[in-house]
mmCIF file of C-alpha atoms in Angstrom:
data_model
loop_
_atom_site.group_PDB
_atom_site.id
_atom_site.type_symbol
_atom_site.label_atom_id
_atom_site.label_comp_id
_atom_site.label_asym_id
_atom_site.label_seq_id
_atom_site.Cartn_x
_atom_site.Cartn_y
_atom_site.Cartn_z
ATOM 1 C CA MET A 903 -31.354 -0.887 -21.058
ATOM 2 C CA LEU A 904 -28.483 -2.700 -22.750
ATOM 3 C CA ALA A 905 -30.097 -2.796 -26.180
ATOM 4 C CA GLN A 906 -29.236 0.824 -27.018
ATOM 5 C CA GLN A 907 -25.483 0.138 -26.811
ATOM 6 C CA ALA A 908 -25.366 -3.538 -27.833
ATOM 7 C CA ASP A 909 -23.917 -2.870 -31.287
ATOM 8 C CA ARG A 910 -21.680 0.087 -30.457
ATOM 9 C CA VAL A 911 -18.121 -0.659 -31.562
ATOM 10 C CA MET A 912 -14.866 1.212 -30.940
ATOM 11 C CA ALA A 913 -11.944 -0.035 -33.014
ATOM 12 C CA LEU A 914 -8.535 -0.316 -31.356
ATOM 13 C CA GLY A 915 -7.289 2.326 -33.766
ATOM 14 C CA GLU A 916 -9.824 4.796 -32.391
ATOM 15 C CA TRP A 917 -8.401 4.366 -28.878
ATOM 16 C CA GLU A 918 -4.882 4.870 -30.225
ATOM 17 C CA GLU A 919 -6.060 8.031 -31.989
ATOM 18 C CA ARG A 920 -7.468 9.386 -28.738
ATOM 19 C CA TRP A 921 -4.059 8.975 -27.118
ATOM 20 C CA GLN A 922 -2.221 10.483 -30.083
ATOM 21 C CA GLU A 923 -4.543 13.503 -30.051
ATOM 22 C CA ASP A 924 -4.559 13.777 -26.234
ATOM 23 C CA ARG A 925 -8.326 13.237 -26.128
ATOM 24 C CA ILE A 926 -7.983 11.369 -22.859
ATOM 25 C CA GLY A 927 -10.598 12.884 -20.577
ATOM 26 C CA PHE A 928 -10.907 9.405 -19.034
ATOM 27 C CA HIS A 929 -7.389 9.680 -17.565
ATOM 28 C CA GLN A 930 -7.348 10.708 -13.894
ATOM 29 C CA PRO A 931 -4.289 12.580 -12.592
ATOM 30 C CA HIS A 932 -4.813 11.310 -9.026
ATOM 31 C CA VAL A 933 -5.154 7.873 -7.462
ATOM 32 C CA HIS A 934 -8.775 6.777 -7.827
ATOM 33 C CA LYS A 935 -10.633 7.439 -4.591
ATOM 34 C CA MET A 936 -12.398 4.055 -4.770
ATOM 35 C CA LEU A 937 -9.079 2.224 -4.924
ATOM 36 C CA GLU A 938 -7.851 4.254 -1.942
ATOM 37 C CA SER A 939 -11.071 3.628 -0.018
ATOM 38 C CA HIS A 940 -11.102 -0.130 -0.568
ATOM 39 C CA ILE A 941 -7.412 -1.022 -0.778
ATOM 40 C CA ASP A 942 -7.520 -2.836 2.579
ATOM 41 C CA LYS A 943 -10.315 -5.094 1.301
ATOM 42 C CA VAL A 944 -8.341 -5.803 -1.856
ATOM 43 C CA LEU A 945 -5.103 -6.573 -0.029
ATOM 44 C CA ALA A 946 -6.795 -8.540 2.782
ATOM 45 C CA GLY A 947 -3.596 -8.413 4.831
ATOM 46 C CA ARG A 948 -1.349 -9.564 1.990
ATOM 47 C CA THR A 949 1.957 -7.959 1.011
ATOM 48 C CA GLY A 950 3.768 -8.114 -2.313
ATOM 49 C CA VAL A 951 0.561 -8.719 -4.277
ATOM 50 C CA ARG A 952 0.639 -9.068 -8.096
ATOM 51 C CA PHE A 953 -1.843 -6.546 -9.530
ATOM 52 C CA PHE A 954 -3.264 -6.682 -13.042
ATOM 53 C CA PHE A 955 -4.469 -3.518 -14.798
ATOM 54 C CA PRO A 956 -6.474 -4.255 -17.961
ATOM 55 C CA LEU A 957 -6.420 -1.352 -20.443
ATOM 56 C CA CYS A 958 -4.120 0.451 -18.039
ATOM 57 C CA GLY A 959 -3.478 3.678 -19.943
ATOM 58 C CA LYS A 960 -1.047 5.694 -17.824
ATOM 59 C CA ALA A 961 -2.967 5.251 -14.557
ATOM 60 C CA VAL A 962 -1.119 6.794 -11.608
ATOM 61 C CA ASP A 963 -2.668 4.035 -9.478
ATOM 62 C CA MET A 964 0.010 1.690 -10.839
ATOM 63 C CA LYS A 965 2.876 3.664 -9.320
ATOM 64 C CA TRP A 966 0.947 4.126 -6.069
ATOM 65 C CA LEU A 967 0.682 0.346 -5.674
ATOM 66 C CA ALA A 968 4.254 -0.319 -6.802
ATOM 67 C CA ASP A 969 5.521 2.230 -4.264
ATOM 68 C CA MET A 970 3.810 0.101 -1.590
ATOM 69 C CA GLY A 971 5.849 -2.911 -2.658
ATOM 70 C CA HIS A 972 3.315 -4.613 -4.928
ATOM 71 C CA SER A 973 4.075 -5.661 -8.492
ATOM 72 C CA VAL A 974 2.012 -4.401 -11.403
ATOM 73 C CA VAL A 975 1.306 -5.821 -14.843
ATOM 74 C CA GLY A 976 -0.750 -3.775 -17.293
ATOM 75 C CA VAL A 977 -1.947 -4.205 -20.862
ATOM 76 C CA GLU A 978 -2.518 -1.191 -23.102
ATOM 77 C CA ILE A 979 -2.827 -0.795 -26.887
ATOM 78 C CA SER A 980 -1.258 2.686 -26.956
ATOM 79 C CA GLU A 981 2.536 2.778 -26.842
ATOM 80 C CA LYS A 982 2.309 6.529 -26.249
ATOM 81 C CA ALA A 983 0.282 5.966 -23.061
ATOM 82 C CA ILE A 984 2.823 3.470 -21.726
ATOM 83 C CA LYS A 985 5.808 5.710 -22.425
ATOM 84 C CA GLN A 986 3.992 8.690 -20.901
ATOM 85 C CA PHE A 987 3.371 6.682 -17.730
ATOM 86 C CA PHE A 988 7.089 6.140 -17.183
ATOM 87 C CA GLU A 989 8.021 9.667 -18.264
ATOM 88 C CA ASP A 990 5.344 11.340 -16.117
ATOM 89 C CA ASN A 991 6.635 9.431 -13.079
ATOM 90 C CA ASN A 992 10.329 10.061 -13.843
ATOM 91 C CA MET A 993 10.962 6.338 -14.181
ATOM 92 C CA THR A 994 13.359 4.632 -16.545
ATOM 93 C CA TYR A 995 12.330 1.491 -18.394
ATOM 94 C CA ASN A 996 13.529 -1.222 -20.718
ATOM 95 C CA GLU A 997 11.616 -2.145 -23.856
ATOM 96 C CA GLU A 998 11.602 -5.808 -24.903
ATOM 97 C CA PRO A 999 9.796 -7.908 -27.517
ATOM 98 C CA VAL A 1000 7.371 -10.572 -26.299
ATOM 99 C CA PRO A 1001 8.236 -13.800 -28.149
ATOM 100 C CA ALA A 1002 4.817 -15.331 -27.477
ATOM 101 C CA LEU A 1003 3.038 -12.231 -28.813
ATOM 102 C CA PRO A 1004 4.290 -11.290 -32.282
ATOM 103 C CA GLY A 1005 4.296 -7.517 -32.681
ATOM 104 C CA ALA A 1006 3.811 -6.852 -28.971
ATOM 105 C CA LYS A 1007 6.307 -5.231 -26.635
ATOM 106 C CA VAL A 1008 6.710 -5.142 -22.877
ATOM 107 C CA PHE A 1009 8.007 -2.064 -21.085
ATOM 108 C CA LYS A 1010 9.629 -2.907 -17.743
ATOM 109 C CA GLY A 1011 10.278 -0.268 -15.120
ATOM 110 C CA SER A 1012 13.806 -0.130 -13.720
ATOM 111 C CA GLU A 1013 12.975 1.372 -10.300
ATOM 112 C CA ARG A 1014 9.689 -0.407 -9.590
ATOM 113 C CA ASN A 1015 8.212 -3.812 -10.394
ATOM 114 C CA ILE A 1016 5.974 -2.591 -13.215
ATOM 115 C CA SER A 1017 5.623 -4.381 -16.576
ATOM 116 C CA LEU A 1018 3.323 -2.870 -19.202
ATOM 117 C CA TYR A 1019 2.463 -4.859 -22.317
ATOM 118 C CA GLN A 1020 1.699 -2.938 -25.484
ATOM 119 C CA SER A 1021 -0.776 -5.385 -26.982
ATOM 120 C CA ASP A 1022 -4.373 -6.161 -27.838
ATOM 121 C CA LEU A 1023 -5.841 -7.215 -24.481
ATOM 122 C CA TYR A 1024 -7.428 -10.340 -25.963
ATOM 123 C CA ASN A 1025 -4.026 -11.635 -27.080
ATOM 124 C CA PHE A 1026 -2.794 -11.537 -23.484
ATOM 125 C CA SER A 1027 -3.140 -14.650 -21.323
ATOM 126 C CA SER A 1028 -1.956 -16.318 -18.128
ATOM 127 C CA ALA A 1029 0.595 -18.186 -20.265
ATOM 128 C CA ILE A 1030 2.248 -14.808 -20.918
ATOM 129 C CA GLY A 1031 1.648 -12.927 -17.668
ATOM 130 C CA GLY A 1032 0.813 -15.575 -15.086
ATOM 131 C CA GLN A 1033 -2.089 -15.211 -12.669
ATOM 132 C CA PHE A 1034 -2.798 -12.355 -10.286
ATOM 133 C CA GLY A 1035 -3.688 -11.831 -6.648
ATOM 134 C CA ALA A 1036 -5.567 -8.611 -7.425
ATOM 135 C CA ILE A 1037 -7.115 -6.811 -10.397
ATOM 136 C CA TRP A 1038 -8.140 -3.150 -10.563
ATOM 137 C CA ASP A 1039 -10.626 -2.558 -13.357
ATOM 138 C CA ARG A 1040 -11.376 1.115 -13.727
ATOM 139 C CA GLY A 1041 -12.252 2.178 -17.266
ATOM 140 C CA SER A 1042 -11.766 -1.279 -18.775
ATOM 141 C CA LEU A 1043 -14.976 -3.339 -18.662
ATOM 142 C CA VAL A 1044 -16.860 -0.069 -19.225
ATOM 143 C CA ALA A 1045 -14.657 0.726 -22.251
ATOM 144 C CA ILE A 1046 -14.627 -2.523 -24.210
ATOM 145 C CA ASN A 1047 -17.242 -3.099 -26.901
ATOM 146 C CA PRO A 1048 -20.405 -4.390 -25.201
ATOM 147 C CA ARG A 1049 -20.570 -7.415 -27.519
ATOM 148 C CA ASP A 1050 -17.158 -8.566 -26.210
ATOM 149 C CA ARG A 1051 -18.094 -8.743 -22.528
ATOM 150 C CA GLU A 1052 -18.373 -12.551 -22.316
ATOM 151 C CA LYS A 1053 -14.952 -12.908 -23.923
ATOM 152 C CA TYR A 1054 -13.560 -10.246 -21.597
ATOM 153 C CA ALA A 1055 -14.969 -11.892 -18.460
ATOM 154 C CA ALA A 1056 -13.547 -15.276 -19.496
ATOM 155 C CA LEU A 1057 -10.092 -13.692 -19.893
ATOM 156 C CA ILE A 1058 -10.280 -11.927 -16.512
ATOM 157 C CA ILE A 1059 -11.417 -15.107 -14.736
ATOM 158 C CA SER A 1060 -8.538 -17.045 -16.347
ATOM 159 C CA LEU A 1061 -6.082 -14.487 -14.929
ATOM 160 C CA MET A 1062 -7.393 -14.780 -11.359
ATOM 161 C CA ALA A 1063 -5.325 -16.736 -8.860
ATOM 162 C CA LYS A 1064 -7.292 -18.653 -6.210
ATOM 163 C CA ASP A 1065 -6.859 -15.782 -3.738
ATOM 164 C CA CYS A 1066 -7.529 -13.027 -6.303
ATOM 165 C CA ARG A 1067 -9.541 -10.001 -5.257
ATOM 166 C CA TYR A 1068 -10.912 -8.152 -8.280
ATOM 167 C CA LEU A 1069 -12.082 -4.564 -7.754
ATOM 168 C CA LEU A 1070 -14.432 -3.490 -10.551
ATOM 169 C CA ASP A 1071 -15.726 0.013 -11.205
ATOM 170 C CA THR A 1072 -18.947 0.267 -13.271
ATOM 171 C CA MET A 1073 -21.379 3.014 -14.239
ATOM 172 C CA LEU A 1074 -25.144 3.351 -14.390
ATOM 173 C CA TYR A 1075 -26.828 6.032 -16.497
ATOM 174 C CA ASN A 1076 -29.567 6.404 -19.096
ATOM 175 C CA PRO A 1077 -28.113 4.938 -22.332
ATOM 176 C CA GLU A 1078 -30.748 6.732 -24.392
ATOM 177 C CA LEU A 1079 -28.925 9.973 -23.562
ATOM 178 C CA TYR A 1080 -25.330 8.864 -24.321
ATOM 179 C CA GLU A 1081 -23.948 6.142 -26.576
ATOM 180 C CA GLY A 1082 -20.650 5.559 -24.707
ATOM 181 C CA PRO A 1083 -17.886 4.802 -24.034
ATOM 182 C CA PRO A 1084 -17.812 4.532 -21.064
ATOM 183 C CA PHE A 1085 -20.676 2.095 -21.427
ATOM 184 C CA LEU A 1086 -23.471 1.224 -19.067
ATOM 185 C CA VAL A 1087 -22.844 -2.035 -17.157
ATOM 186 C CA PRO A 1088 -25.798 -2.908 -14.892
ATOM 187 C CA ASP A 1089 -25.304 -4.952 -11.726
ATOM 188 C CA ASP A 1090 -27.264 -7.887 -13.119
ATOM 189 C CA GLN A 1091 -24.812 -8.140 -15.993
ATOM 190 C CA VAL A 1092 -21.849 -8.062 -13.607
ATOM 191 C CA ASN A 1093 -23.504 -10.982 -11.822
ATOM 192 C CA SER A 1094 -24.224 -12.889 -15.037
ATOM 193 C CA LEU A 1095 -20.650 -12.390 -16.291
ATOM 194 C CA PHE A 1096 -18.865 -13.402 -13.098
ATOM 195 C CA GLY A 1097 -21.420 -14.954 -10.741
ATOM 196 C CA LYS A 1098 -21.044 -18.590 -11.804
ATOM 197 C CA SER A 1099 -17.422 -18.869 -10.740
ATOM 198 C CA CYS A 1100 -17.088 -15.895 -8.400
ATOM 199 C CA ASP A 1101 -18.757 -14.201 -5.460
ATOM 200 C CA VAL A 1102 -19.791 -10.641 -6.323
ATOM 201 C CA GLU A 1103 -20.189 -8.027 -3.593
ATOM 202 C CA LEU A 1104 -21.297 -4.440 -4.174
ATOM 203 C CA LEU A 1105 -19.026 -2.350 -1.946
ATOM 204 C CA GLU A 1106 -20.220 1.150 -2.747
ATOM 205 C CA SER A 1107 -22.459 3.196 -4.998
ATOM 206 C CA PHE A 1108 -22.217 6.946 -5.336
ATOM 207 C CA ASP A 1109 -23.285 9.833 -7.527
ATOM 208 C CA SER A 1110 -20.355 10.829 -9.731
ATOM 209 C CA LEU A 1111 -22.088 13.196 -12.149
ATOM 210 C CA THR A 1112 -19.840 16.135 -13.046
ATOM 211 C CA ASP A 1113 -20.033 18.907 -15.609
ATOM 212 C CA ARG A 1114 -18.100 16.671 -17.988
ATOM 213 C CA GLN A 1115 -20.855 14.035 -17.977
ATOM 214 C CA ARG A 1116 -23.575 16.696 -18.061
ATOM 215 C CA GLY A 1117 -21.879 17.766 -21.268
ATOM 216 C CA TRP A 1118 -22.564 14.294 -22.662
ATOM 217 C CA GLY A 1119 -26.257 14.945 -21.983
ATOM 218 C CA LEU A 1120 -26.539 12.792 -18.869
ATOM 219 C CA ASP A 1121 -28.882 13.680 -16.032
ATOM 220 C CA TYR A 1122 -27.491 11.098 -13.582
ATOM 221 C CA LEU A 1123 -24.399 8.919 -13.287
ATOM 222 C CA ASP A 1124 -23.971 6.361 -10.535
ATOM 223 C CA GLU A 1125 -20.540 4.822 -10.122
ATOM 224 C CA ARG A 1126 -20.545 1.377 -8.512
ATOM 225 C CA VAL A 1127 -17.649 -0.569 -7.050
ATOM 226 C CA HIS A 1128 -17.761 -4.358 -6.823
ATOM 227 C CA LEU A 1129 -15.431 -6.840 -5.147
ATOM 228 C CA ILE A 1130 -15.265 -10.115 -7.089
ATOM 229 C CA THR A 1131 -13.552 -13.178 -5.636
ATOM 230 C CA PRO A 1132 -13.282 -16.776 -6.896
ATOM 231 C CA LYS A 1133 -15.686 -19.144 -5.192
ATOM 232 C CA GLU A 1134 -13.999 -21.689 -2.970
ATOM 233 C CA HIS A 1135 -14.475 -25.146 -4.430
ATOM 234 C CA LEU A 1136 -14.480 -27.180 -1.258
ATOM 235 C CA ASN A 1137 -14.579 -30.539 -3.023
ATOM 236 C CA THR A 1138 -11.500 -30.130 -5.174
ATOM 237 C CA HIS A 1139 -8.191 -31.850 -4.476
ATOM 238 C CA VAL A 1140 -9.466 -33.935 -1.573
ATOM 239 C CA GLN A 1141 -6.584 -36.067 -0.344
ATOM 240 C CA VAL A 1142 -7.419 -39.726 0.146
#
């Protein structure tokens, strides 16, 4: 199933063009229902959690979490998307260079603890942003070029704190009918990408086919939500 999309490539410039031309059908104007449904599992009783949003766009989910008292760090290639996020939410922000990332900028919200890095995702690292107690991945793993998934998974794992709870949204459909993005990511690939160092739990699967996806030529679209958590290494740091 993966072979049909294995060589499909979207350049960063193409994503920036989509934002410039407002071809952003992937943006959702409301908090994602799967984040709302599973937020208690992600938080696991914690307050003030650091959330990471890879390829964040202008997701309203970021403000929803920040309003609850959590902090949010996002990475997005499109400066327009970042500025629109703050403007759409009537928030002021400061724009600063990132010394460790030449050419990158970070936009920091004044009213809420939200920092959005305008950067190539693969240039971001824990050295720049630290590690995170939670990650919400909606429209990120399914958007990157399929050939980059190993590199992507390694980056995500490196950003996970020991208590991180990573909520991942994937899609299943017939790739012979649509070339992506969003791309097909089967469960067995989620397990092969993350299963060595993390526990992977399928929380929910549901039919999310709408007229928009029928317009792509699809006859079914299953959305799947996974909870990924670092395995506990019981033998590490044993005190003598």
